[in-house]
PDB file of C-alpha atoms and ligand atoms in Angstrom:
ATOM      1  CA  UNK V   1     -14.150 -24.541  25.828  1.00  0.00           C
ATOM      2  CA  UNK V   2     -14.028 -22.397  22.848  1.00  0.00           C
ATOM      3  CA  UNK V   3     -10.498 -20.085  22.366  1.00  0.00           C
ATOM      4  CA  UNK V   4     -10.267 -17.016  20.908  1.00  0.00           C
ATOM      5  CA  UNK V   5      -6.790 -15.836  20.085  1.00  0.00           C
ATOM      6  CA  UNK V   6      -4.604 -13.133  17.958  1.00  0.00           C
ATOM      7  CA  UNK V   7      -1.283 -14.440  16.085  1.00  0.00           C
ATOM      8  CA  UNK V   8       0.847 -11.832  15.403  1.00  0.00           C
ATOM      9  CA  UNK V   9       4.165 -12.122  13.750  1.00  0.00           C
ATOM     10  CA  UNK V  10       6.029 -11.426  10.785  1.00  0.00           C
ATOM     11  CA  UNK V  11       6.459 -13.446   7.650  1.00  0.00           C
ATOM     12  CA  UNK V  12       7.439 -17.097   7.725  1.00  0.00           C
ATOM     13  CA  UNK V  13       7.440 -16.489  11.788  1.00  0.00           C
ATOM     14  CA  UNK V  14       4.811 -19.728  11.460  1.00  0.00           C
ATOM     15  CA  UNK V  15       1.409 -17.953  12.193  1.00  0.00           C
ATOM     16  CA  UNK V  16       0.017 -20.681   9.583  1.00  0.00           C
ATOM     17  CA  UNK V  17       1.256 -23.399  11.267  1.00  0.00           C
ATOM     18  CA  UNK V  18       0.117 -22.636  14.731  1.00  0.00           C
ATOM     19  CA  UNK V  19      -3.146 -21.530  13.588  1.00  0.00           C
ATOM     20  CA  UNK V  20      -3.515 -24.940  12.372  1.00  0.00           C
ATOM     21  CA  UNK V  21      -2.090 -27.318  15.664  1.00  0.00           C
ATOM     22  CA  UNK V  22      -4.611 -24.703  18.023  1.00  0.00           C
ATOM     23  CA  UNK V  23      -7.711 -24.925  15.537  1.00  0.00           C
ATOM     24  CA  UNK V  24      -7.431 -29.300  15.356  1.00  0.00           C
ATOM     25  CA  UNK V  25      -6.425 -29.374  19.186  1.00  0.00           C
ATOM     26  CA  UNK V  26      -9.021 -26.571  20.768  1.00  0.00           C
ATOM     27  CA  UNK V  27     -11.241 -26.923  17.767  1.00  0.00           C
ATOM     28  CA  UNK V  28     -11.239 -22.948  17.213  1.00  0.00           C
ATOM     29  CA  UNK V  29     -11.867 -21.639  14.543  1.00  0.00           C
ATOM     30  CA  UNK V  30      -8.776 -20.460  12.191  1.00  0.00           C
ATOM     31  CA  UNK V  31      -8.600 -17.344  10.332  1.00  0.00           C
ATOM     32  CA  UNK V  32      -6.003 -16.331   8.075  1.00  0.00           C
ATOM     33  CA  UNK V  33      -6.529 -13.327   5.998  1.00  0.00           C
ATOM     34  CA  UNK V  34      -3.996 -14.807   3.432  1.00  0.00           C
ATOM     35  CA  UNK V  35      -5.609 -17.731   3.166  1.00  0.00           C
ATOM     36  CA  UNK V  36      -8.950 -16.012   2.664  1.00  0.00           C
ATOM     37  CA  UNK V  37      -7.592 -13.482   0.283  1.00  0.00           C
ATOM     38  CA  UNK V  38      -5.711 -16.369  -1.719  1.00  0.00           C
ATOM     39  CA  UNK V  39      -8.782 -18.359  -2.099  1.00  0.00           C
ATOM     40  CA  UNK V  40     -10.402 -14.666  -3.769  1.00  0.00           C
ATOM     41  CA  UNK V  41      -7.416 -14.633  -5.743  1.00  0.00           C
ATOM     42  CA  UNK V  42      -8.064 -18.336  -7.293  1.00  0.00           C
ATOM     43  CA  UNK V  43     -11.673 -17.511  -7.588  1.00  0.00           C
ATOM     44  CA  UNK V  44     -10.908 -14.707  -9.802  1.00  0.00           C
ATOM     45  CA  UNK V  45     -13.428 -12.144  -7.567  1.00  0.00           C
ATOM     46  CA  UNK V  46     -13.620  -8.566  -8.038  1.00  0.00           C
ATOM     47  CA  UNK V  47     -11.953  -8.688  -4.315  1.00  0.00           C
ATOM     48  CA  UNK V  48      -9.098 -11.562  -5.148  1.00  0.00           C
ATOM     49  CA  UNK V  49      -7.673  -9.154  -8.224  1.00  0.00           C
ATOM     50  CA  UNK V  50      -7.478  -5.951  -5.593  1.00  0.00           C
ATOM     51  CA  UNK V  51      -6.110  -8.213  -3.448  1.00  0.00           C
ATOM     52  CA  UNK V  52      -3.551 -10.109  -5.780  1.00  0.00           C
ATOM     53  CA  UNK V  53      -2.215  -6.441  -6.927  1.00  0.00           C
ATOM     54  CA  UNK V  54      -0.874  -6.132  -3.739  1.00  0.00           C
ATOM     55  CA  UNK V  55       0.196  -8.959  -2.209  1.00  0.00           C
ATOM     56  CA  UNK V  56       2.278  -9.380  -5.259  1.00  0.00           C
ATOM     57  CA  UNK V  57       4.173  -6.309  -4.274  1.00  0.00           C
ATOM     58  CA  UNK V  58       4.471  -7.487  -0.899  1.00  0.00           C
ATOM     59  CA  UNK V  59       2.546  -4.722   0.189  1.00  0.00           C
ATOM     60  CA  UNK V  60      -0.409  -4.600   2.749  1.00  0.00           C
ATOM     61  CA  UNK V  61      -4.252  -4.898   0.987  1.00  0.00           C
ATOM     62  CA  UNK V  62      -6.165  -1.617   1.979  1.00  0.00           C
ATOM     63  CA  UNK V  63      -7.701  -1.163   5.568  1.00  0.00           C
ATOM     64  CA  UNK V  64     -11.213  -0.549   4.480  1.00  0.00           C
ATOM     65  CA  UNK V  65     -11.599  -4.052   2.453  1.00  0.00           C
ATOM     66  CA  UNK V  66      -9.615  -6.047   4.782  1.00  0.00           C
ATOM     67  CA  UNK V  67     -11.666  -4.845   8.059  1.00  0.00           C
ATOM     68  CA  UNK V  68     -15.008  -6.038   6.380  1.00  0.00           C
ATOM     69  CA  UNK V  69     -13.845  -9.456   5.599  1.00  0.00           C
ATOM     70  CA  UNK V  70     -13.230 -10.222   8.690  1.00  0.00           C
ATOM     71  CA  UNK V  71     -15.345  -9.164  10.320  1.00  0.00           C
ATOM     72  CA  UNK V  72     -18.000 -10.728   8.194  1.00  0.00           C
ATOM     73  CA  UNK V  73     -16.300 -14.097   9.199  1.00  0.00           C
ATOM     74  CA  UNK V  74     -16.022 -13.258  12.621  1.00  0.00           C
ATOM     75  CA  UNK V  75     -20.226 -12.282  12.708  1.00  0.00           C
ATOM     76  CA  UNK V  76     -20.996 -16.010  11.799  1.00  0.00           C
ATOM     77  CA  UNK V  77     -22.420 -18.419  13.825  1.00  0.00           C
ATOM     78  CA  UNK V  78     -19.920 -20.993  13.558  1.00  0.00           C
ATOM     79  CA  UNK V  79     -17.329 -18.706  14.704  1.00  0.00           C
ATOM     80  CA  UNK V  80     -19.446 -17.210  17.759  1.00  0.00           C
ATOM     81  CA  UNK V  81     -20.250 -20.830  18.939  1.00  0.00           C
ATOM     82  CA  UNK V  82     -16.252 -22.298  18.077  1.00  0.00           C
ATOM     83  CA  UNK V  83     -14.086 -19.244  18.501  1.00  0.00           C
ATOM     84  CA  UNK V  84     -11.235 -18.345  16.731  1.00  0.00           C
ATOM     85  CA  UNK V  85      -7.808 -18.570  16.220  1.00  0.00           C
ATOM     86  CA  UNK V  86      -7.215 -14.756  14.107  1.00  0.00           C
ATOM     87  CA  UNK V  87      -3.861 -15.416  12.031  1.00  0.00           C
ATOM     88  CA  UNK V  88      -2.191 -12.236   9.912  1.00  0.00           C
ATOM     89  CA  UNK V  89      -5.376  -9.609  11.368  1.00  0.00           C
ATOM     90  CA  UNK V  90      -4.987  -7.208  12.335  1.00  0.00           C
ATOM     91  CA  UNK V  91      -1.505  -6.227  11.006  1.00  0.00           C
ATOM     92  CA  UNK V  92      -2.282  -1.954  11.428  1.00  0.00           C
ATOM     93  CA  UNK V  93      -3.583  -0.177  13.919  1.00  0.00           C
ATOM     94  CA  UNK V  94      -6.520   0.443  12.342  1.00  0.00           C
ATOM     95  CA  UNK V  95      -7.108  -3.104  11.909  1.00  0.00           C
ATOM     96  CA  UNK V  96      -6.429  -3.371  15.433  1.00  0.00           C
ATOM     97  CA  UNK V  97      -8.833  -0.784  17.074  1.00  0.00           C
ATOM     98  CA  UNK V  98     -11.619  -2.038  14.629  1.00  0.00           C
ATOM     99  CA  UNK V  99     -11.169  -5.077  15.898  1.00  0.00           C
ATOM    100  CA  UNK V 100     -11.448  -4.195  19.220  1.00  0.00           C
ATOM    101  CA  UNK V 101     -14.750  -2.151  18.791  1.00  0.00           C
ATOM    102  CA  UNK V 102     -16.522  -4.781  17.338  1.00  0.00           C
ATOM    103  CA  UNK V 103     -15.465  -7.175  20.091  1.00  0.00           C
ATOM    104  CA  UNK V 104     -16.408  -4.665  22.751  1.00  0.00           C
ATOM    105  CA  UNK V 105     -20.184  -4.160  21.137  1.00  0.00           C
ATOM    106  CA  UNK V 106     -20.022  -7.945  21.356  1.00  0.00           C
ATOM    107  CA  UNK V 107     -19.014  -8.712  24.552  1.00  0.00           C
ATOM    108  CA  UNK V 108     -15.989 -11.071  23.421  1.00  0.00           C
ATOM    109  CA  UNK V 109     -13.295 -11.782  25.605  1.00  0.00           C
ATOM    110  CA  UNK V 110      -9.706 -12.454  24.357  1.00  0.00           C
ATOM    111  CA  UNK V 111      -8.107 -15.134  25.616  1.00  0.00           C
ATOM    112  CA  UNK V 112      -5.087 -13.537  24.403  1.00  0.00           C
ATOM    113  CA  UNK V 113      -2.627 -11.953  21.805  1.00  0.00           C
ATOM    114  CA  UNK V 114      -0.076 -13.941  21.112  1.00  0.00           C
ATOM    115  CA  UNK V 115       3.380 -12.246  19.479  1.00  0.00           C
ATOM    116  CA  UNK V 116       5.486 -15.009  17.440  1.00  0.00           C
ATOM    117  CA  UNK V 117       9.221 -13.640  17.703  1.00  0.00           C
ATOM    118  CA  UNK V 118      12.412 -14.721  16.051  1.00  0.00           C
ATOM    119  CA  UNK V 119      15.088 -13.505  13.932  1.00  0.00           C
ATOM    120  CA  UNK V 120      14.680 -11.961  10.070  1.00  0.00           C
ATOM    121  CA  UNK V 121      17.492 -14.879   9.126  1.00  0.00           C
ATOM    122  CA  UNK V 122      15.253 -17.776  10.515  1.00  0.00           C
ATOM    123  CA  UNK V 123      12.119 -16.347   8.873  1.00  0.00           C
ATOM    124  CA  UNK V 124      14.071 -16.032   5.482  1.00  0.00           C
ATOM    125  CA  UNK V 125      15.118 -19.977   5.729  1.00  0.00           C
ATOM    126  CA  UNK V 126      11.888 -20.863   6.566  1.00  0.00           C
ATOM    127  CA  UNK V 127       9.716 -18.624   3.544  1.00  0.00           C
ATOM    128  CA  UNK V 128      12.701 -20.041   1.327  1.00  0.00           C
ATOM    129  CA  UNK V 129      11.978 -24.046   2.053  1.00  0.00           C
ATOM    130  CA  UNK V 130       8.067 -23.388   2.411  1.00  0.00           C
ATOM    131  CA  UNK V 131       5.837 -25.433   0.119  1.00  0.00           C
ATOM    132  CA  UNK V 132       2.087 -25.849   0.701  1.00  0.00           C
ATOM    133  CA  UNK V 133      -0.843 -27.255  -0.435  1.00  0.00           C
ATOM    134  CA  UNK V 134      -3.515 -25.378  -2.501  1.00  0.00           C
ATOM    135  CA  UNK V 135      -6.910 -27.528  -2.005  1.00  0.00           C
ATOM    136  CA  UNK V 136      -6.249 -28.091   2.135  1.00  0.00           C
ATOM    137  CA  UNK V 137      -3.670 -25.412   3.371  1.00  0.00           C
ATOM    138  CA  UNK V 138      -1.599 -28.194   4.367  1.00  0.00           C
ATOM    139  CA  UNK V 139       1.807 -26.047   5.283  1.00  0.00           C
ATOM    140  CA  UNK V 140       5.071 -28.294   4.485  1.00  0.00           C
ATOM    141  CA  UNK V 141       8.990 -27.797   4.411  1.00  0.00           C
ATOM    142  CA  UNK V 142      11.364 -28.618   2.344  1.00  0.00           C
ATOM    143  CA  UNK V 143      13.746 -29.573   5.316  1.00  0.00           C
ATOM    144  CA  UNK V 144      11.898 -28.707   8.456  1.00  0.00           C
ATOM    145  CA  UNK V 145       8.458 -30.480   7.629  1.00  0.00           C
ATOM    146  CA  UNK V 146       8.689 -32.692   4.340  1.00  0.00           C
ATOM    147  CA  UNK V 147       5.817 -34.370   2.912  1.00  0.00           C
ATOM    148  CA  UNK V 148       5.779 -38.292   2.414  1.00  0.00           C
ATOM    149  CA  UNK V 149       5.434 -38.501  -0.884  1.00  0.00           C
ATOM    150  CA  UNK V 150       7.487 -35.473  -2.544  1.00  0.00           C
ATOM    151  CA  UNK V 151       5.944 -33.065  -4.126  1.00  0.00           C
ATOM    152  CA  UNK V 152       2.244 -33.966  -3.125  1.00  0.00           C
ATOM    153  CA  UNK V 153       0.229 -33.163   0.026  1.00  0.00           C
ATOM    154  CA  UNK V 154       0.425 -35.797   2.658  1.00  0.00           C
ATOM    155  CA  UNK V 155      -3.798 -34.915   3.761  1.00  0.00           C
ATOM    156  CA  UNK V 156      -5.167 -34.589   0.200  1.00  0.00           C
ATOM    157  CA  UNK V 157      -2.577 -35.849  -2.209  1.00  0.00           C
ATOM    158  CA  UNK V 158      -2.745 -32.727  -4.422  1.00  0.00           C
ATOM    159  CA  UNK V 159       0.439 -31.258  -5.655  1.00  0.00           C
ATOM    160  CA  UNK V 160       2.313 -28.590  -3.447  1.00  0.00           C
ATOM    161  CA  UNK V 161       3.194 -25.462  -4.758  1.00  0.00           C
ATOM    162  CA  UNK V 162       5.224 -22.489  -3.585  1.00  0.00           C
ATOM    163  CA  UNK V 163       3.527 -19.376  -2.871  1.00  0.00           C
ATOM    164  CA  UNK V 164       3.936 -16.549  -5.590  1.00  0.00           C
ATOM    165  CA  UNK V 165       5.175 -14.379  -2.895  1.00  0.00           C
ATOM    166  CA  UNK V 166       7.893 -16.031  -1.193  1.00  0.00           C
ATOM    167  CA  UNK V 167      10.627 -14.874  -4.001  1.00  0.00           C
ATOM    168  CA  UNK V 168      13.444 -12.942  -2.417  1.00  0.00           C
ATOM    169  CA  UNK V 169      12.746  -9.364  -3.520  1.00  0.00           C
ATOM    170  CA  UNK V 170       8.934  -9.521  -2.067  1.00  0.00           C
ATOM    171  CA  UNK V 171       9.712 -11.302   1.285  1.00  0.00           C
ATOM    172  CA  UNK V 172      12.174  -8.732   1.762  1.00  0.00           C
ATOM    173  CA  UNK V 173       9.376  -5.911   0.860  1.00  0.00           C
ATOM    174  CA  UNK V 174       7.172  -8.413   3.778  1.00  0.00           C
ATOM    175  CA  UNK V 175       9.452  -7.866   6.495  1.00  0.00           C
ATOM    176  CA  UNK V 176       9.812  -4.229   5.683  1.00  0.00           C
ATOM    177  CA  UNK V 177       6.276  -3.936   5.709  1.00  0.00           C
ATOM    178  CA  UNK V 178       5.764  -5.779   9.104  1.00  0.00           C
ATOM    179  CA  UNK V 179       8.743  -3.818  10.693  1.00  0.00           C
ATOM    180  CA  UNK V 180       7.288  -0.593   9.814  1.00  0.00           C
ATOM    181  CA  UNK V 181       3.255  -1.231   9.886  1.00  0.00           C
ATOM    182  CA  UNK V 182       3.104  -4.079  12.002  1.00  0.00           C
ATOM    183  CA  UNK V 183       5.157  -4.105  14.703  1.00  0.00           C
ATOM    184  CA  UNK V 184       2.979  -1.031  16.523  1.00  0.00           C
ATOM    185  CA  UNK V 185      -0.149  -3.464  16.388  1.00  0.00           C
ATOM    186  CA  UNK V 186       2.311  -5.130  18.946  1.00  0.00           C
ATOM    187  CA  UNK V 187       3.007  -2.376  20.942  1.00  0.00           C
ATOM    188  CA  UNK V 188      -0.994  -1.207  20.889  1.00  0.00           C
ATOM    189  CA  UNK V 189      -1.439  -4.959  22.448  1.00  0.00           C
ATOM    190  CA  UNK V 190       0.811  -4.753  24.688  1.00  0.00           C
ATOM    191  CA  UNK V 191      -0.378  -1.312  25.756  1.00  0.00           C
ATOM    192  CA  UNK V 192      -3.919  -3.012  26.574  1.00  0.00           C
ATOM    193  CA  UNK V 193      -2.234  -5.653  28.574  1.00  0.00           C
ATOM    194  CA  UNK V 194      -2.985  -8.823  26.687  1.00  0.00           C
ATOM    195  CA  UNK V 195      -0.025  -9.544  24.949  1.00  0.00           C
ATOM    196  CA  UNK V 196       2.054 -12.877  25.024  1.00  0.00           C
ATOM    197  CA  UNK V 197       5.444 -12.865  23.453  1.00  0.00           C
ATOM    198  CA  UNK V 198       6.471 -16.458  22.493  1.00  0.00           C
ATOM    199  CA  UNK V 199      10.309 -17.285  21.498  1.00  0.00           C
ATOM    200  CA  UNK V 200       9.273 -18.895  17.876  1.00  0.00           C
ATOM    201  CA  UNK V 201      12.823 -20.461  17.119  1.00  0.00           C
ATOM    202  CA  UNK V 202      12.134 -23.873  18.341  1.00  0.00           C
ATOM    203  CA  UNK V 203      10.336 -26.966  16.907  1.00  0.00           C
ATOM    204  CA  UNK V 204       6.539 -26.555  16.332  1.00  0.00           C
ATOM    205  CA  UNK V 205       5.367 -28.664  19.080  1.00  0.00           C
ATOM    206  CA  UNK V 206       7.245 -26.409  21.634  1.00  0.00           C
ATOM    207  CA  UNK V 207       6.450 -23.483  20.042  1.00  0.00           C
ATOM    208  CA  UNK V 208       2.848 -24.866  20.354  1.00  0.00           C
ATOM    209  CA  UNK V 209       3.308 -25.890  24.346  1.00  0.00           C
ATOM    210  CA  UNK V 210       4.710 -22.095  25.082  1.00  0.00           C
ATOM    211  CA  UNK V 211       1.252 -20.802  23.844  1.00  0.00           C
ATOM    212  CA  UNK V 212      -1.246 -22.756  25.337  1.00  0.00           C
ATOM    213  CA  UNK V 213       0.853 -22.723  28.392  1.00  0.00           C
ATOM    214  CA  UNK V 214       1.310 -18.962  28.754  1.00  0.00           C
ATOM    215  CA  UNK V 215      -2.214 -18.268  27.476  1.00  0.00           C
ATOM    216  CA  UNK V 216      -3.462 -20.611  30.110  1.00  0.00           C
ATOM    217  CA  UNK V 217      -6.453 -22.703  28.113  1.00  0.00           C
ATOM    218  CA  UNK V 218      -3.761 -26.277  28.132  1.00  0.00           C
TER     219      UNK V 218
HETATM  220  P1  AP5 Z   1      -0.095 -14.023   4.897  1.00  0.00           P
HETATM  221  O1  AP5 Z   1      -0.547 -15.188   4.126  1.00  0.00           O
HETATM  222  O2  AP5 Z   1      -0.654 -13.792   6.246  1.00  0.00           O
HETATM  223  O3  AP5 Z   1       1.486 -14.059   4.952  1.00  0.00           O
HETATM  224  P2  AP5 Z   1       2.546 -13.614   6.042  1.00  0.00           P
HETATM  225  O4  AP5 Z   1       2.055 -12.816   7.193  1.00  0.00           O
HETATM  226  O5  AP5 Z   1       3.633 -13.008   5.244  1.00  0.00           O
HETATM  227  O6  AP5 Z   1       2.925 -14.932   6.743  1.00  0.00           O
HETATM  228  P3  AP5 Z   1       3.190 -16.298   6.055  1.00  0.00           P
HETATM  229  O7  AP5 Z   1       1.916 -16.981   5.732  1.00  0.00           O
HETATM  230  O8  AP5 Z   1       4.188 -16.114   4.939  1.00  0.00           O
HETATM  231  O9  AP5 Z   1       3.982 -17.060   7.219  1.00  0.00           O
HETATM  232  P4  AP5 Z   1       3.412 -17.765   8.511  1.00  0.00           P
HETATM  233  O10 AP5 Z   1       3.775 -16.942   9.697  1.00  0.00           O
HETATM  234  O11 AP5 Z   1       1.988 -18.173   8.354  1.00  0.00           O
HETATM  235  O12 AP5 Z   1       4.363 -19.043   8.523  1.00  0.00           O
HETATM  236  P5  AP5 Z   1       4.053 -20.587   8.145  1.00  0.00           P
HETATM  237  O13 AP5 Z   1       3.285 -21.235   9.246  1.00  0.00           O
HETATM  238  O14 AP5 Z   1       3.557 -20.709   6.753  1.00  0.00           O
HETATM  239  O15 AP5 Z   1      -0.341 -12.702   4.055  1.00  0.00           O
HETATM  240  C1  AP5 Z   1       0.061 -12.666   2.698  1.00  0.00           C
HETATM  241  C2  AP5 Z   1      -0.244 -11.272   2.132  1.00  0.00           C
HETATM  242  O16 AP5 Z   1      -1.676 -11.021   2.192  1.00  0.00           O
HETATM  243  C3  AP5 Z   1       0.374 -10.088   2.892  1.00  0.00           C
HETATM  244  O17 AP5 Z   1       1.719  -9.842   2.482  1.00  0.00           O
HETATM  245  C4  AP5 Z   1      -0.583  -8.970   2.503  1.00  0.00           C
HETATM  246  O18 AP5 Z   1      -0.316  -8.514   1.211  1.00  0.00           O
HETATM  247  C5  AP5 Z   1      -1.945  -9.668   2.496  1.00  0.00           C
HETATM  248  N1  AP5 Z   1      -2.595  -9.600   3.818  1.00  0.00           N
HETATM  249  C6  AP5 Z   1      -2.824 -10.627   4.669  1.00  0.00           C
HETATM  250  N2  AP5 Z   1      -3.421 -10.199   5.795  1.00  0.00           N
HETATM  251  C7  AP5 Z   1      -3.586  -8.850   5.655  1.00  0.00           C
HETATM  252  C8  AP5 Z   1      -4.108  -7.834   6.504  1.00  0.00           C
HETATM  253  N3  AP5 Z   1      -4.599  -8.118   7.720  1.00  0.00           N
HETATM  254  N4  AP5 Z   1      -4.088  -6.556   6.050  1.00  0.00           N
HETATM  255  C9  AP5 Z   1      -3.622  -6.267   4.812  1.00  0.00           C
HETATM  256  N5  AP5 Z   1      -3.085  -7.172   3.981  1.00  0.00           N
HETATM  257  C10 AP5 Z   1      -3.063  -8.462   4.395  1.00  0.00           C
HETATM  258  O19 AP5 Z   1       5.552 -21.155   8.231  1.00  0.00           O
HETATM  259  C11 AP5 Z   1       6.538 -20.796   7.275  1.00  0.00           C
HETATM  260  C12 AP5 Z   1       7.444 -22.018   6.982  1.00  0.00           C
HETATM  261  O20 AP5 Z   1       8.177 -22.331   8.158  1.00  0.00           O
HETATM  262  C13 AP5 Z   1       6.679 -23.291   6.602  1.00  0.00           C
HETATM  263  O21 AP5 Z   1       7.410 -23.970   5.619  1.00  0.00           O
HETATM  264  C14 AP5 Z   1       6.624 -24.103   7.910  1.00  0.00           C
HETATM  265  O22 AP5 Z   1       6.579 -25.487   7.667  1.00  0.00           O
HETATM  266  C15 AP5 Z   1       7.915 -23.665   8.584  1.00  0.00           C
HETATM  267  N6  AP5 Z   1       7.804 -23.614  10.039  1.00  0.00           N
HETATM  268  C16 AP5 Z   1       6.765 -23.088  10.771  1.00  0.00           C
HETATM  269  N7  AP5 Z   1       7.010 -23.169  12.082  1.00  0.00           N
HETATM  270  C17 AP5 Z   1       8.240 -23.748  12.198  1.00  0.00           C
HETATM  271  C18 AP5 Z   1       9.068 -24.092  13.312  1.00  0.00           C
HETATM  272  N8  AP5 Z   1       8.667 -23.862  14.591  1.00  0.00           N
HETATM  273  N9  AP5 Z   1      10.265 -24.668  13.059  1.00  0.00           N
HETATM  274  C19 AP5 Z   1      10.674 -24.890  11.797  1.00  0.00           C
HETATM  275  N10 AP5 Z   1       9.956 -24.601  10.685  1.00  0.00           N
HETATM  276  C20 AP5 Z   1       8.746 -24.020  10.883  1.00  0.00           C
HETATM  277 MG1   MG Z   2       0.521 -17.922   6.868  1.00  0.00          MG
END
């Protein structure tokens, strides 16, 4: 069975780390539009400096490139035949309607949309502890999730690094962003009818069970 499924959610919320426990579980594939514009940003592409100028700031990377990126990924094979697990897109309407045009010419069904939820203070705490790993994406915590070895990914042994913007001024800017931009991707789900709001303030693992439980695809 191949799942295809929307993580919405602010910063820190743990979009990342879902994305990775339903893409090694249901074998979807996951796509993070951070991760994708990061790996631009280390590649030093025309589309990784727009990008980084942005993201810096905290603020959102325009509409118009961030619509054909994903959608480029979503066109390939792989992802027609495995599915998808969308993490961070769409985060504005426009995002959002695109979206759904292209999977209406498509004829793809959404399994569902699922909206992470928990308070700004737990989201700080985690951004603040997060560490992660560079070559695999490996997501670790400096209390909640620690690696074995510190300092160095458990999956690839490289050495984990925190993310350029998890300081305090730009994850504030982050949550502004998401409360203001964001949040009405939300209510535009909702208003379709395919919206599942998961409590995201327990452990992973039941975190994880409340999705594939209220989605339905266990
Ligand atoms: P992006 O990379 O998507 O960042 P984000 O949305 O701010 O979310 P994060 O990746 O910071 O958090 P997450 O929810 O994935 O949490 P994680 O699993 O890591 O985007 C970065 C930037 O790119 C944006 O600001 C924007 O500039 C640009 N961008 C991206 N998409 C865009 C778009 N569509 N349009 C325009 N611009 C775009 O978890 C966080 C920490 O908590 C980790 O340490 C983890 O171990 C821990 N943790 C996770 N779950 C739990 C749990 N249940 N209990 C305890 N700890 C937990
Ligand atoms: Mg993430």
């Amino acid at each position: 069975m191949s799942a295809r499924i929307i993580l919405v959610g602010p910063p820190g919320v743990g979009k990342g780390t879902q994305a990775a426990l339903l893409e090694s579980r249901l074998g979807a594939k996951g796509l993070s539009s951070g991760v994708i514009f990061r790996t631009e940003i280390e590649a030093e592409t025309d589309l990784g400096q727009l990008a980084k100028s942005y993201i810096d700031r905290g603020e959102l990377v325009p509409n118009g490139v961030t619509i054909q990126m994903m959608l480029k990924r979503l066109r390939t094979e792989e992802v027609r035949r495995r599915g998808f697990v969308l993490d961070g897109f769409p985060r504005t309407v426009r995002q959002a309607e695109a979206l759904t045009d292209e999977l209406k010419v498509e004829e793809i069904h959404l399994d569902g949309v699922v909206s992470l939820e928990v308070a700004d203070d737990v989201v700080v705490g985690r951004l603040a502890g997060r560490i992660g790993c560079t070559k695999c994406g490996e997501i670790y915590h400096s209390v909640n999730k620690r690696p074995k070895r510190e300092g160095f990914c458990d999956v690839c042994n490289s050495v984990l690094v925190v993310r350029e913007d998890d300081k305090p001024e730009t994850i504030r800017q982050r949550l502004t962003v998401f409360r203001d931009t964001t949040r009405p991707v939300i209510d535009y789900y909702e208003s379709l009818g395919c919206l599942l709001k998961v409590p995201a303030d327990g452990d992973s693992e039941g975190v994880y069970r409340m999705i594939v439980e209220g989605l339905g695809i266990d």
